[in-house]
XYZ file of C-alpha atoms in Angstrom:
331
model
C -8.814 7.188 -11.183
C -7.741 10.444 -12.782
C -5.329 12.314 -10.542
C -6.867 15.712 -11.245
C -10.536 16.535 -11.657
C -12.113 16.595 -15.075
C -13.526 20.085 -14.557
C -10.249 21.575 -15.768
C -9.959 19.378 -18.858
C -9.800 22.256 -21.356
C -7.149 24.061 -19.333
C -5.056 20.898 -19.199
C -5.332 20.315 -22.919
C -4.101 23.804 -23.692
C -1.318 23.473 -21.150
C -0.150 20.075 -22.355
C 0.250 21.322 -25.932
C 2.394 24.193 -24.693
C 4.898 21.939 -22.921
C 8.321 21.799 -24.502
C 9.025 18.059 -24.451
C 7.161 15.216 -26.149
C 7.049 11.456 -25.754
C 6.186 8.896 -28.477
C 3.227 6.577 -28.121
C 3.968 4.523 -25.021
C 2.905 3.752 -21.493
C 3.453 7.469 -20.770
C 0.821 8.432 -23.343
C -1.696 6.049 -21.837
C -0.934 7.242 -18.322
C -1.400 10.928 -19.000
C -4.392 10.341 -21.255
C -6.108 8.680 -18.305
C -4.786 10.968 -15.578
C -5.745 14.206 -17.299
C -8.763 12.936 -19.291
C -7.349 13.923 -22.688
C -7.752 11.991 -25.957
C -4.889 9.874 -27.285
C -2.561 11.602 -29.712
C 0.416 10.462 -31.698
C 2.606 12.521 -29.402
C 1.705 13.546 -25.875
C 3.392 16.256 -23.885
C 3.913 15.894 -20.183
C 4.570 17.935 -17.093
C 8.268 18.417 -16.412
C 8.024 17.913 -12.687
C 10.521 19.764 -10.538
C 12.355 17.848 -7.830
C 13.104 19.158 -4.383
C 15.508 16.336 -3.636
C 18.861 15.369 -5.039
C 17.945 11.721 -4.564
C 14.980 12.006 -6.915
C 16.642 11.800 -10.297
C 14.741 13.245 -13.289
C 14.760 11.404 -16.584
C 16.022 14.508 -18.338
C 19.256 15.567 -16.528
C 19.481 18.781 -18.570
C 16.577 20.323 -16.694
C 17.587 22.643 -13.874
C 15.631 23.693 -10.856
C 17.003 26.919 -9.451
C 15.010 29.314 -7.329
C 14.317 32.822 -8.673
C 16.900 35.379 -7.592
C 14.278 37.658 -6.051
C 13.847 35.150 -3.215
C 17.396 35.702 -1.938
C 16.321 38.677 0.145
C 13.588 36.617 1.801
C 16.056 33.788 2.408
C 18.659 36.034 4.066
C 16.105 37.713 6.322
C 14.666 34.368 7.408
C 18.108 32.933 8.092
C 19.033 35.953 10.251
C 15.910 35.532 12.361
C 16.423 31.814 12.762
C 19.905 32.333 14.188
C 18.288 34.207 17.069
C 15.921 31.394 17.881
C 16.865 28.415 20.056
C 13.565 26.630 20.164
C 13.179 23.889 17.571
C 9.865 23.985 15.772
C 8.248 20.552 15.493
C 7.658 19.310 11.971
C 4.323 18.654 10.338
C 3.027 15.055 10.051
C 4.740 14.727 6.717
C 8.570 14.478 6.669
C 10.248 13.914 3.345
C 13.790 12.566 3.851
C 16.111 14.224 1.371
C 19.422 16.004 0.925
C 18.701 19.624 0.068
C 20.781 22.537 -1.160
C 21.106 25.481 1.277
C 18.405 27.513 -0.482
C 16.024 24.551 -0.506
C 16.765 23.863 3.169
C 15.849 27.465 3.870
C 12.549 27.111 2.019
C 11.807 23.814 3.774
C 12.311 25.435 7.174
C 10.009 28.322 6.257
C 7.212 25.867 5.500
C 7.532 24.330 8.942
C 7.654 27.550 10.921
C 5.220 27.986 13.763
C 3.347 30.902 12.262
C 1.945 28.663 9.498
C 0.662 25.842 11.691
C -2.747 27.477 12.070
C -3.430 27.840 8.345
C -6.799 26.271 7.580
C -7.388 24.776 4.117
C -10.743 25.312 2.367
C -13.446 22.739 2.930
C -14.408 22.456 -0.748
C -12.486 22.404 -4.069
C -11.702 25.853 -5.469
C -11.330 27.255 -8.970
C -8.035 28.758 -10.130
C -9.278 32.306 -9.570
C -10.145 31.479 -5.963
C -6.751 29.869 -5.335
C -5.092 32.946 -6.832
C -6.941 35.228 -4.429
C -5.916 33.082 -1.456
C -2.310 33.020 -2.640
C -2.173 36.793 -3.070
C -3.535 37.351 0.434
C -0.999 34.932 1.959
C 1.936 36.500 3.820
C 4.533 34.431 1.917
C 2.983 33.637 -1.477
C 6.152 31.925 -2.756
C 5.541 29.025 -0.366
C 1.734 29.123 -0.396
C 1.250 25.726 -2.085
C 3.662 23.934 0.278
C 2.058 25.421 3.363
C -1.454 24.704 2.112
C -0.738 21.055 1.327
C 0.965 20.600 4.697
C -2.199 21.980 6.303
C -4.334 19.617 4.239
C -2.319 16.665 5.526
C -2.611 17.946 9.100
C -6.375 18.551 8.791
C -6.991 15.407 6.720
C -8.722 17.466 4.027
C -10.834 15.815 1.300
C -8.791 14.537 -1.633
C -10.808 16.664 -4.080
C -9.634 19.856 -2.348
C -5.982 18.845 -2.781
C -6.659 17.872 -6.408
C -8.082 21.294 -7.144
C -4.926 22.932 -5.769
C -2.633 20.717 -7.867
C -4.778 21.412 -10.916
C -4.356 25.130 -10.288
C -0.579 24.736 -9.888
C -0.311 22.737 -13.114
C -2.288 25.336 -15.073
C -0.383 28.259 -13.572
C 3.190 26.956 -13.726
C 3.101 24.240 -16.359
C 4.432 21.637 -13.924
C 3.916 20.235 -10.432
C 6.828 20.278 -7.999
C 8.085 16.937 -6.735
C 7.582 18.087 -3.140
C 3.912 18.846 -3.818
C 3.360 15.412 -5.323
C 4.868 13.789 -2.228
C 2.629 15.829 0.071
C -0.407 14.864 -1.993
C 0.776 11.246 -1.784
C 0.936 11.542 2.015
C -2.687 12.687 2.089
C -3.738 9.745 -0.100
C -1.876 7.293 2.152
C -3.423 8.859 5.236
C -6.900 8.273 3.817
C -6.175 4.874 2.290
C -6.910 5.984 -1.296
C -5.245 3.076 -3.074
C -6.155 4.093 -6.629
C -4.786 7.601 -6.053
C -1.584 6.188 -4.547
C -1.070 4.078 -7.668
C -1.772 7.064 -9.931
C 0.822 9.220 -8.179
C 3.359 6.401 -8.326
C 2.764 5.932 -12.061
C 3.315 9.644 -12.694
C 6.439 9.831 -10.527
C 8.136 6.787 -12.014
C 7.542 8.165 -15.530
C 9.358 11.383 -14.686
C 12.018 10.182 -12.225
C 14.453 7.306 -12.459
C 14.785 7.080 -8.675
C 12.503 8.364 -5.935
C 13.836 9.509 -2.586
C 13.318 7.522 0.593
C 10.379 9.577 1.864
C 8.298 8.814 -1.219
C 9.164 5.109 -1.035
C 8.193 5.030 2.662
C 4.785 6.496 1.849
C 4.181 4.224 -1.132
C 5.125 1.038 0.713
C 3.111 1.981 3.794
C 0.067 2.941 1.748
C 0.085 -0.165 -0.435
C 0.881 -2.593 2.379
C -2.371 -1.564 4.075
C -4.419 -2.229 0.941
C -5.475 -5.154 -1.208
C -2.448 -4.306 -3.377
C -0.077 -5.293 -0.559
C 2.060 -7.524 -2.762
C 2.997 -4.465 -4.791
C 4.566 -3.112 -1.584
C 6.894 -6.134 -1.715
C 7.782 -5.242 -5.307
C 8.589 -1.700 -4.231
C 10.750 -3.036 -1.407
C 12.811 -4.943 -3.963
C 13.026 -1.766 -6.039
C 14.338 0.160 -3.037
C 17.022 -2.476 -2.417
C 18.518 -1.738 -5.835
C 19.181 1.924 -5.105
C 19.453 2.302 -1.312
C 19.213 0.472 1.997
C 15.531 -0.008 2.888
C 14.441 1.544 6.148
C 13.079 -0.326 9.128
C 9.698 1.218 8.307
C 9.827 -0.334 4.823
C 10.452 -3.790 6.259
C 7.917 -3.538 9.041
C 5.164 -2.355 6.705
C 5.730 -5.409 4.505
C 6.050 -7.755 7.491
C 2.715 -6.589 8.911
C 1.062 -6.972 5.510
C 2.374 -10.526 5.085
C 1.343 -11.468 8.644
C -2.106 -9.973 8.174
C -2.615 -12.245 5.159
C -1.296 -15.328 6.979
C 1.894 -15.442 4.885
C 3.968 -16.217 7.974
C 6.947 -17.751 6.171
C 7.286 -14.611 4.080
C 6.861 -12.439 7.166
C 9.654 -14.244 9.022
C 11.882 -14.127 5.954
C 11.530 -10.340 5.862
C 11.961 -10.191 9.643
C 15.304 -11.988 9.550
C 16.435 -9.888 6.599
C 15.649 -6.798 8.654
C 17.632 -8.148 11.624
C 20.593 -8.866 9.339
C 20.677 -5.151 8.546
C 20.910 -4.389 12.303
C 17.419 -2.903 12.556
C 15.909 -3.451 15.994
C 12.257 -4.489 15.654
C 9.576 -2.313 17.206
C 7.063 -3.733 19.625
C 4.301 -3.187 17.071
C 5.810 -5.557 14.526
C 6.532 -8.164 17.203
C 2.926 -7.914 18.341
C 1.768 -8.482 14.761
C 3.483 -11.894 14.754
C 1.632 -12.958 17.900
C -1.688 -11.535 16.710
C -1.759 -13.178 13.297
C -0.159 -16.528 14.191
C -2.696 -17.249 16.900
C -3.964 -20.815 16.682
C -1.169 -22.026 14.396
C 0.581 -25.172 15.664
C 3.654 -25.172 13.418
C 6.742 -26.075 15.495
C 9.049 -23.762 13.556
C 6.632 -20.886 14.034
C 6.480 -21.490 17.788
C 10.277 -21.564 17.908
C 10.408 -18.165 16.207
C 7.879 -16.654 18.607
C 9.690 -17.989 21.684
C 12.837 -16.470 20.231
C 11.099 -13.104 20.268
C 10.117 -13.580 23.897
C 13.726 -14.420 24.793
C 14.801 -11.288 22.910
C 12.479 -9.175 25.055
C 13.730 -10.847 28.234
C 17.438 -10.622 27.407
C 17.188 -6.954 26.475
C 14.890 -6.074 29.392
C 12.210 -4.771 27.038
C 8.785 -4.631 28.660
C 5.768 -5.087 26.362
C 2.981 -2.552 26.576
C -0.474 -3.595 27.730
C -1.927 -4.532 24.320
C 1.193 -6.499 23.409
C 1.013 -8.406 26.701
C -2.590 -9.281 25.924
C -1.557 -10.586 22.491
C 1.093 -12.811 24.082
C -1.430 -14.088 26.647
C -3.993 -14.919 23.963
C -1.366 -16.686 21.860
C -0.433 -18.942 24.787
C -4.068 -19.663 25.487
């Protein structure tokens, strides 16, 4: 379950002892000992992850995260060119919802520019020297890692390839940016790698008091589609304490509960979602009809007829697969 491959164990050990902050023996020690395959010590150093979002709050508020001044020229040139463009460039598969400073917005836009959409990630894991050569040959090396991970998500690259890049970043910079962790998380969710999803979550919650909504969306979606689906419910409750959960959060949990025949729980979440003025999608309504098929409970039938009346009253027309689900439920 280690997040990064064991081939770089010696590099990680040297790097960890160079970090400036230490934690006493705790859950953090156990986590990093497992994640980086290092022996237990009385004090274990950890990566001081950077955050690209003001809603992801680091444990240590004294740490700052400013961009190097030499990037200002790049930023100003990019901004000038963007003002001349009227066509909006579509985003990659991954969208991390966050409130960014102007410089970080500028960097985020660069990552999504059209000229980087054809970048092809390597097919196999690389060593640090190989990643360095690729970075140096890249037209904008300061955003190489972001662009490469976006491409890995788009191309559905093997997890080991992404791990080798994060290992290289950790060895080179002494930390892993929050934005890179979220992109790696998106790849894990896309491939249904439950153990990796849990590892990333453990690392992020150690370093940050609060995650931003994009990370929570990925975690809840990934876990709700796994055998750890009840943990998605726990995360939903965690989200409620710091922000308003999104419709996606609710629907992921509703589908998970329905899939496991927990219909009372599913309807409880459904009504909670409606109370927050979220209109249900046809997919979540279809899930109720799919997974309650054959059940004779009167209250359940009342709920499902209520959904049909909702569709009728709002002149919403089910798509073909949804219509088939309704037909089979009646039959």
